[in-house]
Each structure stands twice: as structure tokens, then as C-alpha cells.
mmCIF file of C-alpha atoms and ligand atoms in Angstrom:
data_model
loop_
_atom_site.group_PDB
_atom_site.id
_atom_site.type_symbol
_atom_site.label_atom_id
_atom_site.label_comp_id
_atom_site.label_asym_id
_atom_site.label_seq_id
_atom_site.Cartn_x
_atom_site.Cartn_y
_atom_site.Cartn_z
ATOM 1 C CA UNK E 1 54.452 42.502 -4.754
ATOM 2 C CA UNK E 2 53.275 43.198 -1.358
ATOM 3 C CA UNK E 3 55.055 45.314 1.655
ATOM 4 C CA UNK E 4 55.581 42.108 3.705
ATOM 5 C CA UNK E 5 57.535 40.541 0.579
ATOM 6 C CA UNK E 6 60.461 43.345 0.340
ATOM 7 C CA UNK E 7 63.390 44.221 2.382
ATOM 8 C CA UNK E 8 63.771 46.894 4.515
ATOM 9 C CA UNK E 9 64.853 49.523 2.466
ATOM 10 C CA UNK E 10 65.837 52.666 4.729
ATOM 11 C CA UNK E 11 62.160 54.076 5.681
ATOM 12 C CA UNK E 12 60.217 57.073 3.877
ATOM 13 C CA UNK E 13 63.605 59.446 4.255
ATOM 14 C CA UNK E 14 65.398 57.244 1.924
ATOM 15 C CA UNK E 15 62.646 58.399 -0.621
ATOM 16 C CA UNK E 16 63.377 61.756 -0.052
ATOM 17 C CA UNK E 17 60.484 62.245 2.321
ATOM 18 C CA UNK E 18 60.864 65.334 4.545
ATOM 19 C CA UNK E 19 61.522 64.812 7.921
ATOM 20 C CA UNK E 20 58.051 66.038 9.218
ATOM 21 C CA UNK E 21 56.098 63.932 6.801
ATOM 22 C CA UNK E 22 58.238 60.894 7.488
ATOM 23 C CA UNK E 23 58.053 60.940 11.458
ATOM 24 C CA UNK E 24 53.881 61.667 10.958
ATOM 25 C CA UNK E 25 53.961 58.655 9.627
ATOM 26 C CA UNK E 26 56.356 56.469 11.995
ATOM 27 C CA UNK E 27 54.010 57.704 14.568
ATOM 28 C CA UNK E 28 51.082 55.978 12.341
ATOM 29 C CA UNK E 29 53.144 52.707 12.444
ATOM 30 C CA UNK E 30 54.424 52.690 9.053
ATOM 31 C CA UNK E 31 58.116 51.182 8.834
ATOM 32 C CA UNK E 32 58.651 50.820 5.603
ATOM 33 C CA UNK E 33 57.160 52.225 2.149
ATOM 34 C CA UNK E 34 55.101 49.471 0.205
ATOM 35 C CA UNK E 35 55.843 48.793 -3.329
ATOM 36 C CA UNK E 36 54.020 51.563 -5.085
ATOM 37 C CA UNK E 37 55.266 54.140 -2.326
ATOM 38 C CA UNK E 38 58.825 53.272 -2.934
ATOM 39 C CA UNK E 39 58.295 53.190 -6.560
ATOM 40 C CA UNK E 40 55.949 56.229 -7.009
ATOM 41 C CA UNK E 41 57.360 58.984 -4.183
ATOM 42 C CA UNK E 42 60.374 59.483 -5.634
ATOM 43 C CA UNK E 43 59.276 60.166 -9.415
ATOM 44 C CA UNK E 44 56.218 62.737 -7.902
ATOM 45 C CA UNK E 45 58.939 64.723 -5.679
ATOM 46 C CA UNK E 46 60.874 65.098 -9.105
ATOM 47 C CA UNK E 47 57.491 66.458 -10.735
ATOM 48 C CA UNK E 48 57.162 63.851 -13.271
ATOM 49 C CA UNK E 49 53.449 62.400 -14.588
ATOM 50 C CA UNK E 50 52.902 59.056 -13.116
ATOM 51 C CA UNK E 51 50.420 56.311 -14.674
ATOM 52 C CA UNK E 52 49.968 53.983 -11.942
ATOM 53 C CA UNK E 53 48.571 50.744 -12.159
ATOM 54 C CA UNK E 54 47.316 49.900 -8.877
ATOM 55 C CA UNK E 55 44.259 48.799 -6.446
ATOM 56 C CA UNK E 56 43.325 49.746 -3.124
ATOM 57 C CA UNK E 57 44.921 47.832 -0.572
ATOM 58 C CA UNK E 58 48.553 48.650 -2.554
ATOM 59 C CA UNK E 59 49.162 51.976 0.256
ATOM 60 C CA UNK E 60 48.454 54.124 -3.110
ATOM 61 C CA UNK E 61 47.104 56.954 -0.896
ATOM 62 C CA UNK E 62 50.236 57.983 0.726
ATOM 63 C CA UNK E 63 52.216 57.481 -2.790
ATOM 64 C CA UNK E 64 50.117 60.657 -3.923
ATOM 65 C CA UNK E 65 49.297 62.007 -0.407
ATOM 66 C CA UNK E 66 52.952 62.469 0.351
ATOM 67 C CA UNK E 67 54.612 64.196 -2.393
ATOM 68 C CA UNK E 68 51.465 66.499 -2.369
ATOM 69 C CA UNK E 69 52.198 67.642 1.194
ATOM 70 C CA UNK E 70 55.866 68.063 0.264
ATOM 71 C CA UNK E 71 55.571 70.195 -3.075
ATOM 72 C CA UNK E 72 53.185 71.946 -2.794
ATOM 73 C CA UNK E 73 51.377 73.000 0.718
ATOM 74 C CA UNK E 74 53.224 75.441 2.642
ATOM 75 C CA UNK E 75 50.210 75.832 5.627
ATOM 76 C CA UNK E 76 48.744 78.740 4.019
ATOM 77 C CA UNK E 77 45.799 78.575 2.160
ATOM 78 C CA UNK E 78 43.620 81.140 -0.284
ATOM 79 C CA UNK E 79 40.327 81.525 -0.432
ATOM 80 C CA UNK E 80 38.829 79.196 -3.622
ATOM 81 C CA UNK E 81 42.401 78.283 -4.660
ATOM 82 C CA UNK E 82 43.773 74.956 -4.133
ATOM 83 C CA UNK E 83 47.263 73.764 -4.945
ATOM 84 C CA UNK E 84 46.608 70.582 -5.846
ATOM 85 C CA UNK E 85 43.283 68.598 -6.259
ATOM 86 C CA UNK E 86 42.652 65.139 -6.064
ATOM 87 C CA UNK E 87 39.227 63.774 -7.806
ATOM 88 C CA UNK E 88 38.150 60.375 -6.571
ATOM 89 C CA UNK E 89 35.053 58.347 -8.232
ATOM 90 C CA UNK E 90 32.820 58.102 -4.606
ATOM 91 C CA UNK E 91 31.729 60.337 -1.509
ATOM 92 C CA UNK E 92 33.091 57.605 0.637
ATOM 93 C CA UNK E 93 36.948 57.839 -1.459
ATOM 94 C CA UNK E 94 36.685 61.477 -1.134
ATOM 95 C CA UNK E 95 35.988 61.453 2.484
ATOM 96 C CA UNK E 96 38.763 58.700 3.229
ATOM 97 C CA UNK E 97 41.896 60.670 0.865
ATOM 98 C CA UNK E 98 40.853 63.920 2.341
ATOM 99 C CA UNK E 99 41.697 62.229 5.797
ATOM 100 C CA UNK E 100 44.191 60.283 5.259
ATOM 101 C CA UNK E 101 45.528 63.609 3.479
ATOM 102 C CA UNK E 102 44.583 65.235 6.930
ATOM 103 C CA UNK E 103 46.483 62.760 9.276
ATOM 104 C CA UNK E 104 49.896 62.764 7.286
ATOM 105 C CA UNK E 105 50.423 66.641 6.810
ATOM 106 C CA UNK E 106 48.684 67.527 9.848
ATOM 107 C CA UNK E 107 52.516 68.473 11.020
ATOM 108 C CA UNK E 108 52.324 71.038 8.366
ATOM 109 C CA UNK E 109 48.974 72.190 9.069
ATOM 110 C CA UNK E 110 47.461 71.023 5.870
ATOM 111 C CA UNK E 111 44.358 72.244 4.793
ATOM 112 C CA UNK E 112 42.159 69.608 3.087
ATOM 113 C CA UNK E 113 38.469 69.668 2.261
ATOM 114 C CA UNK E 114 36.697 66.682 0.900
ATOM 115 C CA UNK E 115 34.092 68.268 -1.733
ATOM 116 C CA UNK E 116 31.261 65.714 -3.200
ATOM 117 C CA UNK E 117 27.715 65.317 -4.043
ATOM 118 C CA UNK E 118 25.048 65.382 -1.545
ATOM 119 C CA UNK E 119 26.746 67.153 0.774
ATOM 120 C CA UNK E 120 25.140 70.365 1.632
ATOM 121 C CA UNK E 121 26.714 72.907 -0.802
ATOM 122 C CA UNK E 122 26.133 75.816 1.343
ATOM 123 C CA UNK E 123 28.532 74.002 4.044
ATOM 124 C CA UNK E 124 31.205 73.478 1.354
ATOM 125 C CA UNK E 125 30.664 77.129 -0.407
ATOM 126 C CA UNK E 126 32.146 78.382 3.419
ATOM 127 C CA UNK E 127 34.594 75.331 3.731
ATOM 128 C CA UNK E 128 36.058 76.561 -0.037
ATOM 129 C CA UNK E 129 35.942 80.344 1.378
ATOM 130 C CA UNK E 130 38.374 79.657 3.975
ATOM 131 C CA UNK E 131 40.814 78.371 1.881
ATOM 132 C CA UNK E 132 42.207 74.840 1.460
ATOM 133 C CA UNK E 133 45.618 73.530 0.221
ATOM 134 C CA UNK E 134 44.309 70.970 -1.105
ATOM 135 C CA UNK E 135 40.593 69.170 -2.770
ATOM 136 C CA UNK E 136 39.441 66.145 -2.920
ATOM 137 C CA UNK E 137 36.624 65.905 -4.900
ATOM 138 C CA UNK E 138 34.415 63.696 -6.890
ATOM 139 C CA UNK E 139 33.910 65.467 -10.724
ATOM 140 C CA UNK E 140 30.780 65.853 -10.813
ATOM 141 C CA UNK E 141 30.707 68.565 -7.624
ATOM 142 C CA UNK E 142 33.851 69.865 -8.356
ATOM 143 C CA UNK E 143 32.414 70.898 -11.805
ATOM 144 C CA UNK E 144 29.556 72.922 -9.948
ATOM 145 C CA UNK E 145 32.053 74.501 -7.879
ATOM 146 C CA UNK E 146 33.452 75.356 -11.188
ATOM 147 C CA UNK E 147 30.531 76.467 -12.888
ATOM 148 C CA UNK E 148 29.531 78.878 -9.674
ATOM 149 C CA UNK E 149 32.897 80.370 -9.656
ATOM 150 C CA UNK E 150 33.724 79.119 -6.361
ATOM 151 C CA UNK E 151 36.637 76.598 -7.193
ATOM 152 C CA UNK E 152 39.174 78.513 -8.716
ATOM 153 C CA UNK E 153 41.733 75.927 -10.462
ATOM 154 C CA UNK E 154 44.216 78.290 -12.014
ATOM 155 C CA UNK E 155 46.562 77.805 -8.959
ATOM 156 C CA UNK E 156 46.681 73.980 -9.029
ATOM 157 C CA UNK E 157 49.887 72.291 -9.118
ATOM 158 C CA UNK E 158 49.338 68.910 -9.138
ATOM 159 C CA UNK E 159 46.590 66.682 -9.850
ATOM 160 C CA UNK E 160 45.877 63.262 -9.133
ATOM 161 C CA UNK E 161 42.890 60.986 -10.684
ATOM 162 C CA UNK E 162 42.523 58.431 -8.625
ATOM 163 C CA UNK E 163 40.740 55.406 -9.335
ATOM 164 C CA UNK E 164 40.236 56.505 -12.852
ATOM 165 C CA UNK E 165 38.094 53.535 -13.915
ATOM 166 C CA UNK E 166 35.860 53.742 -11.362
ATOM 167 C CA UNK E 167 35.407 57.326 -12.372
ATOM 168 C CA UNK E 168 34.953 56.355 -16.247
ATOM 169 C CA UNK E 169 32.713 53.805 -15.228
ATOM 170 C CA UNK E 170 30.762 56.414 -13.355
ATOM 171 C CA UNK E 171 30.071 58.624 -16.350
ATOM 172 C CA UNK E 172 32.800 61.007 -15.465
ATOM 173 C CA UNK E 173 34.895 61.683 -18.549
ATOM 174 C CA UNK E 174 33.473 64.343 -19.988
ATOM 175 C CA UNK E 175 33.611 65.820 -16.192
ATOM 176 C CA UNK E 176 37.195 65.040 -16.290
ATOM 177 C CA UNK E 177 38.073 66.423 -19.485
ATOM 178 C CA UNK E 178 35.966 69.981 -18.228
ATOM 179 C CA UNK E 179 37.958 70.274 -15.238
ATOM 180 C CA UNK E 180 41.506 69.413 -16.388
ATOM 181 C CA UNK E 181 40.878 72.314 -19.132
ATOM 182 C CA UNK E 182 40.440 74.733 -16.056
ATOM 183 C CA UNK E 183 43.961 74.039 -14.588
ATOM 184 C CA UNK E 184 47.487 75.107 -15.808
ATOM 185 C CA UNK E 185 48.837 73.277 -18.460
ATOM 186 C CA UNK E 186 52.450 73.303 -16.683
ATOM 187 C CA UNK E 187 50.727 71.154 -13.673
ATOM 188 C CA UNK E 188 51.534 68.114 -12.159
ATOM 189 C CA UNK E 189 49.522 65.062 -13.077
ATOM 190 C CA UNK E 190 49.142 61.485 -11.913
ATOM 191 C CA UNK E 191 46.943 58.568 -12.848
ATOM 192 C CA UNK E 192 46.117 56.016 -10.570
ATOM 193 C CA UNK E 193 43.731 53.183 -12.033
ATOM 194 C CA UNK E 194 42.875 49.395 -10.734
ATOM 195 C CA UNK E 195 42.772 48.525 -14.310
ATOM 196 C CA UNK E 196 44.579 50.690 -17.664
ATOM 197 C CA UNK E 197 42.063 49.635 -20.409
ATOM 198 C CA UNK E 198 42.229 51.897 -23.903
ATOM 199 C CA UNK E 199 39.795 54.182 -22.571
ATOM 200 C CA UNK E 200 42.343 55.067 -19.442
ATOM 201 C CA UNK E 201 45.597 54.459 -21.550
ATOM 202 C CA UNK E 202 43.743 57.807 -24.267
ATOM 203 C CA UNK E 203 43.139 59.554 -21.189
ATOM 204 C CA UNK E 204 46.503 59.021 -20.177
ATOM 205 C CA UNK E 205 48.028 60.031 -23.195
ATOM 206 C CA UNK E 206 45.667 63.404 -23.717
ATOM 207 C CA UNK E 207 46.460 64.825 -20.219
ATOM 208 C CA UNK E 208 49.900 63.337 -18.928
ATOM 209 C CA UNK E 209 53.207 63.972 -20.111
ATOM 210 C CA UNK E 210 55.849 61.417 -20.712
ATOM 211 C CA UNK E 211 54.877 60.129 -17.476
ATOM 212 C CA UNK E 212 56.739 57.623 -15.206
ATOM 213 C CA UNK E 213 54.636 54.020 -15.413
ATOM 214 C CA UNK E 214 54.429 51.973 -12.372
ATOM 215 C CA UNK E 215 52.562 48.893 -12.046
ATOM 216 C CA UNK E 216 51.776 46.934 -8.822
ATOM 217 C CA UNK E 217 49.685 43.859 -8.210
ATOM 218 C CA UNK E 218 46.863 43.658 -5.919
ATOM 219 C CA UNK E 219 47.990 42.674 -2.417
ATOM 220 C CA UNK E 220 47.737 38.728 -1.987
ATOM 221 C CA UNK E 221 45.778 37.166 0.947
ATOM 222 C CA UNK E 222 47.777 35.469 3.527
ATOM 223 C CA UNK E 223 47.990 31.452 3.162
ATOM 224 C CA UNK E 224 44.626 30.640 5.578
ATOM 225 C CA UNK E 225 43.153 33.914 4.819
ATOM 226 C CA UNK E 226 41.766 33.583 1.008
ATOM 227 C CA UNK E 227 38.299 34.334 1.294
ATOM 228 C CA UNK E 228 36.577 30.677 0.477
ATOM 229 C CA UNK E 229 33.575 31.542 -2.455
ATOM 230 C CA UNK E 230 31.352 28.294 -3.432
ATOM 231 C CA UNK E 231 29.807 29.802 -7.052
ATOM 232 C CA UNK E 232 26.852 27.780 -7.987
ATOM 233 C CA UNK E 233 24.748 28.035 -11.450
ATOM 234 C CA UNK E 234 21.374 26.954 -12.064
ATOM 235 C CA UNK E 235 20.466 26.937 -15.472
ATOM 236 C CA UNK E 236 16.905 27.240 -16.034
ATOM 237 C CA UNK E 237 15.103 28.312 -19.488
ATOM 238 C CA UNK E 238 13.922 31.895 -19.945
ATOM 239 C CA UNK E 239 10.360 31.646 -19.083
ATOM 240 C CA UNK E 240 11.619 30.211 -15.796
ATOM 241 C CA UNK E 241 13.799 32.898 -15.081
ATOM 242 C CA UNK E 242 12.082 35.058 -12.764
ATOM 243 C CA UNK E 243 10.579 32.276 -10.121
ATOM 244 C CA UNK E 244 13.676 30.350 -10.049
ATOM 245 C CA UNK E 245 15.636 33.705 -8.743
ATOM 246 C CA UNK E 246 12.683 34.091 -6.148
ATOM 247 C CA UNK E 247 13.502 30.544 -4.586
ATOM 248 C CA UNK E 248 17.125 30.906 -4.642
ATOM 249 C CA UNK E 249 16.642 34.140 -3.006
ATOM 250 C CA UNK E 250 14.158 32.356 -0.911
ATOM 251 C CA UNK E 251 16.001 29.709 0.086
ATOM 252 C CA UNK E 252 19.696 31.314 0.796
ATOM 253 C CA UNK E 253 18.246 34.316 2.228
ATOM 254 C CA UNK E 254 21.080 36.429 1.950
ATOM 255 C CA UNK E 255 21.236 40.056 4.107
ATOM 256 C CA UNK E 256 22.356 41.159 0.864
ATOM 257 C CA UNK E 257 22.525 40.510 -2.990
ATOM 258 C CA UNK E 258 23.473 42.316 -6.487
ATOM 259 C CA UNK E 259 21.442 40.771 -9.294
ATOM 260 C CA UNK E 260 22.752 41.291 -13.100
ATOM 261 C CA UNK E 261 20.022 41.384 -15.765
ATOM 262 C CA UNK E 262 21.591 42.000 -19.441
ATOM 263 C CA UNK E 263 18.456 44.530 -20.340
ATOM 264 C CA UNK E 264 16.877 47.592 -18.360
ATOM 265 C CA UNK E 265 13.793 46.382 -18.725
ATOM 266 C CA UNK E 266 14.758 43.035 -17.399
ATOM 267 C CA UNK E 267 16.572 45.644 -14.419
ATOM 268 C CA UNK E 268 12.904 46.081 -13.913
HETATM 269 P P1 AMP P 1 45.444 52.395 0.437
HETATM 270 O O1 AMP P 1 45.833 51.406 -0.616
HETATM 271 O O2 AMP P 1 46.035 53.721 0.200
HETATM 272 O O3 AMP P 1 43.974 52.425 0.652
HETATM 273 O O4 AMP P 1 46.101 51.910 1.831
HETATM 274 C C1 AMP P 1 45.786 50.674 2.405
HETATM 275 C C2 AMP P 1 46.083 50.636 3.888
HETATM 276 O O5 AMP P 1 47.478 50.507 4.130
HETATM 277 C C3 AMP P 1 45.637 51.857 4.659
HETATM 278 O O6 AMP P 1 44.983 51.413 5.815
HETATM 279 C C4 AMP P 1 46.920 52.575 5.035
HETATM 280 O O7 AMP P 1 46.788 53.243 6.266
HETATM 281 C C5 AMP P 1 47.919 51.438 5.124
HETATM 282 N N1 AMP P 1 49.293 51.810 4.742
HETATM 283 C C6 AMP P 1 49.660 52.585 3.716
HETATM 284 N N2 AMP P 1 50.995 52.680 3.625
HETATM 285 C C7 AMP P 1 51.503 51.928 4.630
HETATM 286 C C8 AMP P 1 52.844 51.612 5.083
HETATM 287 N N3 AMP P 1 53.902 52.085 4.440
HETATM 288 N N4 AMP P 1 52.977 50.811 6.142
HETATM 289 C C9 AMP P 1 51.884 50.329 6.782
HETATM 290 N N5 AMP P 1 50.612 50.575 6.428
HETATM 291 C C10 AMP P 1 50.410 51.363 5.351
#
């Protein structure tokens, strides 16, 4: 179910949604909660686990975003101690949470730092110094923050995994497992995943307890709007492999392409 498909029901206060949260966000447009924010928001303010099936697109940000702001940051940072932490599979994820993060609670002066690979770590050894409320982080840097004793977990509240398959795709879960074992085990934790194969459902069940389980489809495309795919196959015999993929390429030209081989060396 979309937003555009449900009633009205009473705005972000209905959900229990403070009244500085909730007006930061009529001033960002947003009537009404979508589907997962109506369903999820009230469950996270209680402090329940929440496995949430759910894709971007859904408004899945502000489900976590919001009850994060509410519980647990108060405008005053420590140094190295975040309240809650939310670890995202990409740079690009970290960098959009941590402002989306930024833009609801800035009524509460929030403090949010995105932490990920690549960036210069010098920049975010300062950044941590100074204290923010809340991390977003992708594992894999938020383990060397770990490591170097400059990311200090033992004061986090809640915790959010967001896009978990992407992250288990990535190679995370070891990195996952590592970093949970550094927070409380009285914390908060949700689970937001595209997809909840086994892998994600064992996850679910070592870190989260009894947790609230929400699912919500993808958002549809508007009648007129479904993007229009031709899929075409050639089938050619092995040997031929290689030069027919050099005239398709040759003759669609696209400005970009992904090509699946089934063996590395093939990759090569
Ligand atoms: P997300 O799934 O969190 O990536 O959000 C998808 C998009 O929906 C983002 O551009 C949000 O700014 C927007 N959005 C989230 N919640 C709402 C809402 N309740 N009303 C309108 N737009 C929203």
C-alpha cells in the first residue's frame, strides 16, 4: 500500500509524534504518514524491536528517523558516544539518512554524522570528537572506529540496520555481528530489509527481541508512469559468446551497461 491509497488519518501527532518533530516535517510538506510510518512510529516510541519489510521509496527513513529524534537525542552530545546508530550498506545511504536525520530534528538541534569508507578518517576522528547524537555508518568504518577506540558504543540506545540485505550482500555480517556485540544488550533494535530471506530472518532472530513485524509493498508506479523495458535474448553457442556481446554492445551503444558472467574468470 502506498501513501496516496490511505485516508487521512490525523497527521504525525496522531502517532504520538512530538510537536517539534511533527511541525519540522509539515514544513517539509508531509501531510500524512505513509504506510510503514503509521505502522512502524508508534511500535519504536514504545521501544519495541521492529523487523520491517520494506524498500526505498516506502518513506522508511522517517519511520526510524523519527522515533530516534524523540527517544533518544536531547541536543547534547558526548564526545565518541552516540545514542543511537544507524548502519546503512553504501556511502551514498549513509550520506542521505544522516541528512534526512539532519533536516527532521534540526528543531532539536540534532547532532548527526554520516561515518563511511573513503572518507578521510582524520576529518571523521574530529567530527566523532565533538560529539554526535547520533551515527550513521556503513560497518565496515564503523568497525575501525571501533577498533581505534574512537566510537564508543556502550551508550547506544537504539539501533537500526537498514537495508540489511544490501549489507549481507556486501559482505557485512560478520561486521554486523562485531559491532552489535559492542552495544548494550538492553538497546533498541530495528531491522529494515527490501527482502527477509533466512539469512535476514537468523539475523533477526539472534539480535532482536520479540520484535513488532511490519511488512509494506514497494510503492506502485502511477497508471502512465510504469517504466516501459523491451528485454531481448540472443542465444548464441559458447564459442560465440564473446563477439556476439561486442556487436550488441556495438550496435545499441548504451551510455551504460552491467554485464553478468556466471565465472570470475569469465568476469575477466
Ligand atoms: P524513503 O523511502 O525513506 O527513501 O523516502 C522516500 C521519499 O519520500 C523521500 O523523498 C522522503 O522525503 C519522502 N517522504 C517520506 N515520508 C513522507 C511523507 N509522510 N509525506 C511525503 N513525503 C514523504
Amino acid at each position: 500500500m502506498t501513501r496516496d491509497d490511505v485516508p487521512p488519518t490525523g497527521g504525525f501527532a496522531a502517532l504520538g509524534v512530538e510537536p517539534a518533530l511533527a511541525s519540522a516535517l509539515e514544513a517539509l510538506g508531509y501531510e500524512e504518514p505513509t504506510a510503514i510510518q503509521r505502522e512502524s512510529i508508534p511500535p519504536l516510541l514504545e521501544g519495541r524491536d521492529l523487523l520491517g519489510q520494506a524498500a526505498t521509496g516506502t518513506g522508511k527513513t522517517a519511520a526510524f528517523a523519527l522515533p530516534i529524534l524523540q527517544r533518544v537525542v536531547t541536543g547534547e552530545p558526548e564526545p565518541n558516544r552516540p545514542r543511537a546508530l544507524v548502519l546503512v550498506p553504501t556511502r551514498e545511504l549513509a550520506m542521505q539518512v544522516a541528512e534526512a536525520l539532519h533536516r527532521y530534528g534540526r528543531a532539536k538541534h540534532a547532532s548527526v554524522l554520516p561515518i563511511y569508507g573513503g572518507q578521510h578518517i582524520g576529518q571523521q576522528l574530529r567530527a566523532l570528537q565533538r560529539g554526535a547524537e547520533v551515527v550513521v555508518a556503513t560497518p565496515g568504518r564503523a568497525l575501525d572506529h571501533i577498533e581505534r577506540g574512537t566510537l564508543d558504543l556502550g551508550g547506544v540506545r537504539v539501533v537500526v540496520l537498514d537495508e540489511a540485505d544490501e549489507m549481507l550482500d556486501m559482505g557485512f555480517a560478520e561486521d554486523l555481528d562485531a559491532i552489535l556485540k559492542r552495544t548494550p544488550k538492553e538497546r533498541q533494535t530495528a531491522l529494515f530489509s527490501a527482502t527477509l530471506p533466512k539469512r535476514i530472518l537468523s539475523i533477526a532472530e539472534k539480535h532482536l527481541r520479540n520484535p513488532v513485524r511490519i511488512a509494506i509493498a514497494a510503492p506502485r508506479p502511477q497508471a502512465g508512469e510504469a517504466p516501459r523495458v523491451r528485454q531481448v535474448a540472443y542465444v548464441v553457442a559458447r564459442p560465440h559468446k564473446h563477439a556476439a556481446l561486442g556487436r550488441v554492445l556495438d550496435m545499441e551503444s548504451p551510455t551504460s551497461a552491467i554485464v553478468f558472467c556466471r565465472t570470475k574468470r569469465e568476469v575477466d
